[in-house]
Each structure stands twice: as C-alpha cells, then as structure tokens.
mmCIF file of C-alpha atoms in Angstrom:
data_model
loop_
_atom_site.group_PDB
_atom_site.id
_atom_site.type_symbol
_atom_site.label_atom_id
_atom_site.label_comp_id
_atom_site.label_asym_id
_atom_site.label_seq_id
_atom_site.Cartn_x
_atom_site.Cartn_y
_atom_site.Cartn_z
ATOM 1 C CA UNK A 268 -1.803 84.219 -59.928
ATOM 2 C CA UNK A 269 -0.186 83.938 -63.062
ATOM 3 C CA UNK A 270 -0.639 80.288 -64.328
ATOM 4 C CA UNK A 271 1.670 78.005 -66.316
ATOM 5 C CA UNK A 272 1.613 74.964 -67.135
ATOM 6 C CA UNK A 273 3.524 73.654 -64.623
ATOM 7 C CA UNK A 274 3.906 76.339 -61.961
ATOM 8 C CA UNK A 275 2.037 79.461 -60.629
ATOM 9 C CA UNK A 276 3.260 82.746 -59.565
ATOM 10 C CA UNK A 277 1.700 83.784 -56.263
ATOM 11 C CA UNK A 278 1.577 87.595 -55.274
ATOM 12 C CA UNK A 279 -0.428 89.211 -53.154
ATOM 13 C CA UNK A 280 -1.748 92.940 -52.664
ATOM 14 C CA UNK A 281 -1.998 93.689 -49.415
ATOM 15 C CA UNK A 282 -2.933 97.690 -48.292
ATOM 16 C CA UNK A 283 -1.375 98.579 -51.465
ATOM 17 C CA UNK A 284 1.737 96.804 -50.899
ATOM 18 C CA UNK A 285 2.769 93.112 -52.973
ATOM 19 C CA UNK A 286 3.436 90.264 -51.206
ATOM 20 C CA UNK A 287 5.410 87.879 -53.126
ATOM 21 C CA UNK A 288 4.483 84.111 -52.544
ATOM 22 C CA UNK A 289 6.463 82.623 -55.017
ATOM 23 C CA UNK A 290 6.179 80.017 -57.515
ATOM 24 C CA UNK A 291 3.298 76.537 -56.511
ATOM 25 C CA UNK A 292 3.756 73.622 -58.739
ATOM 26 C CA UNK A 293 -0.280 73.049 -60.819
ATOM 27 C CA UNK A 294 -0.537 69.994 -59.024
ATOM 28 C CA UNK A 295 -4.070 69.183 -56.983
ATOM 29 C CA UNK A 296 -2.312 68.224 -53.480
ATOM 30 C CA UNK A 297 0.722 71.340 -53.636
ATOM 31 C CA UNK A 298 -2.276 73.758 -54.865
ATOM 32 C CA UNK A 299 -4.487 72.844 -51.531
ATOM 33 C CA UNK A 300 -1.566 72.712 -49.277
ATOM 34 C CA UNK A 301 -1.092 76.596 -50.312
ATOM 35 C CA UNK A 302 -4.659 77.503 -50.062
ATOM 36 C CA UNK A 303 -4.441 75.421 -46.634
ATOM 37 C CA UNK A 304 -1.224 77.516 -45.286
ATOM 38 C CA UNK A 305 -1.836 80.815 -46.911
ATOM 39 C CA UNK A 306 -5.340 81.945 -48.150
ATOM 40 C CA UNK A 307 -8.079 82.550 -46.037
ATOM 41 C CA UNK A 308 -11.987 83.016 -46.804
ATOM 42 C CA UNK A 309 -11.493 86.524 -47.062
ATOM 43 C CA UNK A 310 -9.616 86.807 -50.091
ATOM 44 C CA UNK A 311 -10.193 86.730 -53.564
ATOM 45 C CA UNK A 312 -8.270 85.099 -56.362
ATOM 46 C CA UNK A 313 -7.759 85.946 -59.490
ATOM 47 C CA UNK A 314 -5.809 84.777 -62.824
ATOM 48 C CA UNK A 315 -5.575 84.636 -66.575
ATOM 49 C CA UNK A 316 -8.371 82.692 -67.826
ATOM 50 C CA UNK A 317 -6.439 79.757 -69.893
ATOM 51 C CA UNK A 318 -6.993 76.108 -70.070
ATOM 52 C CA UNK A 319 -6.032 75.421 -66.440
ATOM 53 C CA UNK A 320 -7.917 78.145 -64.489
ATOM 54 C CA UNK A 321 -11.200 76.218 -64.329
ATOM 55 C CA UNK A 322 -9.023 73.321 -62.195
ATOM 56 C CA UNK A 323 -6.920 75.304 -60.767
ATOM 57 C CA UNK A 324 -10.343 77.899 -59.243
ATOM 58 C CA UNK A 325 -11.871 74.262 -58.398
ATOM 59 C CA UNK A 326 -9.463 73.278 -56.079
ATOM 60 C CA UNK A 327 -8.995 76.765 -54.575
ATOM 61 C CA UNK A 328 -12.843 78.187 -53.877
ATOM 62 C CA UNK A 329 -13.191 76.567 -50.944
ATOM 63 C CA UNK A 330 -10.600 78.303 -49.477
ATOM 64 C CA UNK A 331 -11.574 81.530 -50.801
ATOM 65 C CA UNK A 332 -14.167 84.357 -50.245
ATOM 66 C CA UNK A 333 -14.266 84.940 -54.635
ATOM 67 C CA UNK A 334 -12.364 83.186 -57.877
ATOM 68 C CA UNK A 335 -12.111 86.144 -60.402
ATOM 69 C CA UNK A 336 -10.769 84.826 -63.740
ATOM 70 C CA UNK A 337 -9.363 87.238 -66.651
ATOM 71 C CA UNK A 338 -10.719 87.625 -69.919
ATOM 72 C CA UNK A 339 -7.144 86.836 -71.326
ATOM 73 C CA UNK A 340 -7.937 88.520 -74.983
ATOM 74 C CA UNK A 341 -8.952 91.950 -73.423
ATOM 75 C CA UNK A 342 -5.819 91.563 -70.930
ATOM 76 C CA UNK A 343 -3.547 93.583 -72.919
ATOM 77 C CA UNK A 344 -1.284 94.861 -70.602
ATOM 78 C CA UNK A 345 0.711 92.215 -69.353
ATOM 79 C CA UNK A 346 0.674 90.647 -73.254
ATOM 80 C CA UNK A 347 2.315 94.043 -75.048
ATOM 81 C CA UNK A 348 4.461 94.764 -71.515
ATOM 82 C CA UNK A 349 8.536 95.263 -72.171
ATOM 83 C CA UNK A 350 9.709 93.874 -68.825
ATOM 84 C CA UNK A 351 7.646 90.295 -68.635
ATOM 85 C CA UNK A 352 8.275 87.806 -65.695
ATOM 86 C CA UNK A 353 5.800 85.926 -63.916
ATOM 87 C CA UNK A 354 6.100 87.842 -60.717
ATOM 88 C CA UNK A 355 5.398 90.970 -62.898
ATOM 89 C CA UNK A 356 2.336 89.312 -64.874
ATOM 90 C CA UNK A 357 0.564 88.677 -61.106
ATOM 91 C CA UNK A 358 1.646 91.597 -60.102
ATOM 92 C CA UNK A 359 -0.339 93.157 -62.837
ATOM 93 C CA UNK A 360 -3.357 91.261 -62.301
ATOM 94 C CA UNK A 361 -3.656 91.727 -58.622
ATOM 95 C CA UNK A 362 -3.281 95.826 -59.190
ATOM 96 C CA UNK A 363 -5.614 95.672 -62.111
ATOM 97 C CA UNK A 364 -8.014 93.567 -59.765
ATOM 98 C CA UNK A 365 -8.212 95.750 -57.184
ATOM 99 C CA UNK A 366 -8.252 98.988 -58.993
ATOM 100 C CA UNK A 367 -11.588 97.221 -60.802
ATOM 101 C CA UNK A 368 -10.268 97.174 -64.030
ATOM 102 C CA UNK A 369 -9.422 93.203 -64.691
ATOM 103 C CA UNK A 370 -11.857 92.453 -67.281
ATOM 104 C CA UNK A 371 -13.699 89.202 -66.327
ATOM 105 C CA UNK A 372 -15.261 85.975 -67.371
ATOM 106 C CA UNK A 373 -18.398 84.432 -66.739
ATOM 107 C CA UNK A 374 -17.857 81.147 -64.828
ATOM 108 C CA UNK A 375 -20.338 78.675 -64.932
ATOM 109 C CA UNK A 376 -22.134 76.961 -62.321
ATOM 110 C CA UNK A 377 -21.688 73.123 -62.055
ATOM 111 C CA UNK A 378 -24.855 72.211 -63.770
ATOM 112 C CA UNK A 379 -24.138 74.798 -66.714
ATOM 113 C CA UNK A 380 -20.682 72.940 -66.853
ATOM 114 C CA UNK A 381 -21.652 69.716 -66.920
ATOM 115 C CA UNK A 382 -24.221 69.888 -69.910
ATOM 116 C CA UNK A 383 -21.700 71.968 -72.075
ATOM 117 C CA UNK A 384 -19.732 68.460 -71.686
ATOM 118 C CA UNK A 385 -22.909 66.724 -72.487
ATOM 119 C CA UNK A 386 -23.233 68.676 -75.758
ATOM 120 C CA UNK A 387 -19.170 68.820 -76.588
ATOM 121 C CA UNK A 388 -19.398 64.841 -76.271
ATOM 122 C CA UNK A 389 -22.730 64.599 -78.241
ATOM 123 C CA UNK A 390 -20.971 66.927 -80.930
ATOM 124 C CA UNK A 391 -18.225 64.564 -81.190
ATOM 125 C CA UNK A 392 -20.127 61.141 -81.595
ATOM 126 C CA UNK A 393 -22.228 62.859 -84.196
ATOM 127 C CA UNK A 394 -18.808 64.156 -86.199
ATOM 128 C CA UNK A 395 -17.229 61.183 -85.603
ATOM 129 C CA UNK A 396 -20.530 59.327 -87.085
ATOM 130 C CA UNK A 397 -20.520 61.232 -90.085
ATOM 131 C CA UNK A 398 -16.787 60.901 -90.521
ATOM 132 C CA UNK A 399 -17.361 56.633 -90.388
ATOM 133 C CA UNK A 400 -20.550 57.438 -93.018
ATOM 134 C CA UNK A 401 -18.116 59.140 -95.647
ATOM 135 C CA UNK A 402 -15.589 57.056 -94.851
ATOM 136 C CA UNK A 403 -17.899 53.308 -95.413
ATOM 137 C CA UNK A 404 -19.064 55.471 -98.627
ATOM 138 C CA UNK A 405 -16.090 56.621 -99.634
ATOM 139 C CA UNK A 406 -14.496 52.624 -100.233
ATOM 140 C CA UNK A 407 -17.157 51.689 -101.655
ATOM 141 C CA UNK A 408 -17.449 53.998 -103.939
ATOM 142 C CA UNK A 409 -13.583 53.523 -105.138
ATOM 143 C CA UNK A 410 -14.224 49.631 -105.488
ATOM 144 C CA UNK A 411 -17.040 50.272 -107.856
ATOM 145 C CA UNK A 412 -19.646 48.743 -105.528
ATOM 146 C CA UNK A 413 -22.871 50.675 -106.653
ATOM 147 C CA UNK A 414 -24.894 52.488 -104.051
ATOM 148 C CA UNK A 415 -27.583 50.699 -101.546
ATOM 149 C CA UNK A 416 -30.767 50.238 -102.795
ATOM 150 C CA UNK A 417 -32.233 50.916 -99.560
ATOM 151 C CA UNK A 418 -31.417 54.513 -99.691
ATOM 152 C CA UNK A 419 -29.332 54.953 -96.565
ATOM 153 C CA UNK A 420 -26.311 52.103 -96.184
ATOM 154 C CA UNK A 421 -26.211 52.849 -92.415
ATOM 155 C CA UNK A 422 -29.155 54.632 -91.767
ATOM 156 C CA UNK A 423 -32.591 53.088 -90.090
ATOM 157 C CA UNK A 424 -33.832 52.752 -93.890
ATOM 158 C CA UNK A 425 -30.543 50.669 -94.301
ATOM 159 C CA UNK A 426 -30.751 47.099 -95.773
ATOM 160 C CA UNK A 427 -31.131 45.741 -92.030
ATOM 161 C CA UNK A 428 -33.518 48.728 -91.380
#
C-alpha cells in the first residue's frame, strides 16, 4: 500500500506477478469493506510508515496474517525513483517486501502505545505549566511588581502554600 492522505494505492504480488487493486479512500468503513472483500488471513500488508499507517494497520490486522510497516527514511528507492506514481511506489514496496529487503519498524503493542500517550500528554501539561510560570512572571515583572516573598509565586511554597 502506498498511503496518502486521502487515498491508498492497493497492489498485490501474487507468484511474482502484481495485482493492481486500485486506489481505497483512508476512511475507517471503505478501509474494512476492502479488507472484508479482498484480503484474507493469509496475507501480509505492508506500507510506508507515515502518520496514518498506525490507523490505517489498526483497522486492517484483523483481516490479515502480518502488518509490515516501512522505515520511510531508509526507503530510498521509491523517494530518489524517476518514474513516481502511486501504483509504482506499492509496487515497489510489495517487491522489496517479498524479496526481504523492506526495512522495517518496530510496532508497538497496545500497552507500549498507550503509555507513550501517557508520557506525550504528561510532557505537554508540564510545558504548558512552565510556559503559564514565565508567562505570570513575565507581566509582572514588566509592571514593576517585585518578586514573591514566598519564593515560588505558583509553587507549593507560594503565598497560599
């Protein structure tokens, strides 16, 4: 599969030869109505890793024996290629694929998945904390308003602390 933002191409190597499936819209019910009609648990999928491929390998594992995505910086090929359509991209990926030579990348189980988002959303609060801090700090500071006593204006040792 080579993914877009709005549509994948579909191809398919089959005893050496490609099977073109054509372009499926990257929406949840037109993705599973292709896995549905044409994938069975036997096959594997692959595609350029890119912000889609983690939905896009959710919705189709079920239907599949293996999701393989591509390391898209060590996927040179199809980036440097003269010719470059979709169909050719996939084409690319399903012979590189099967001749073992798509590099891949390490999915993560749910669990693993679910605390990076933990961590990414902790990371934020605590940036977005810091950027409030400076902020608070900053305007006081340019209407001459001299610093807490306290130590720490918002802190626990904070007048209310």
């Amino acid at each position: 599969m080579d993914i877009h933002r709005v549509a994948a191409e579909v191809v398919s190597l089959l005893d050496g030869e490609i099977v073109k499936f054509g372009r499926v819209q990257m929406l949840r019910n037109r993705l599973e109505e292709f896995a549905r009609r044409e994938l069975t648990h036997d096959d594997q999928c692959g595609d350029r890793g890119d912000r889609q491929c983690r939905g896009v390998a959710e919705v189709l594992s079920p239907y599949v024996d293996r999701i393989v995505i591509a390391n898209p910086k060590q996927v040179h090929m199809i980036a440097h290629a003269k010719v470059k359509t979709d169909t050719i991209d996939a084409t690319v990926l399903a012979k590189l694929y099967a001749s073992g030579f798509l590099p891949e990348v390490w999915v993560p189980d749910p669990g693993t998945l679910a605390l990076r988002r933990q961590v990414t959303r902790r990371t934020r609060l605590v940036r977005q904390r810091s950027r409030l801090k400076n902020l608070i700090q900053s305007i006081l500071h340019a209407h001459l308003i001299p610093p807490c006593p306290h130590g720490n204006l918002v802190g626990i040792s904070g007048p209310n602390g």
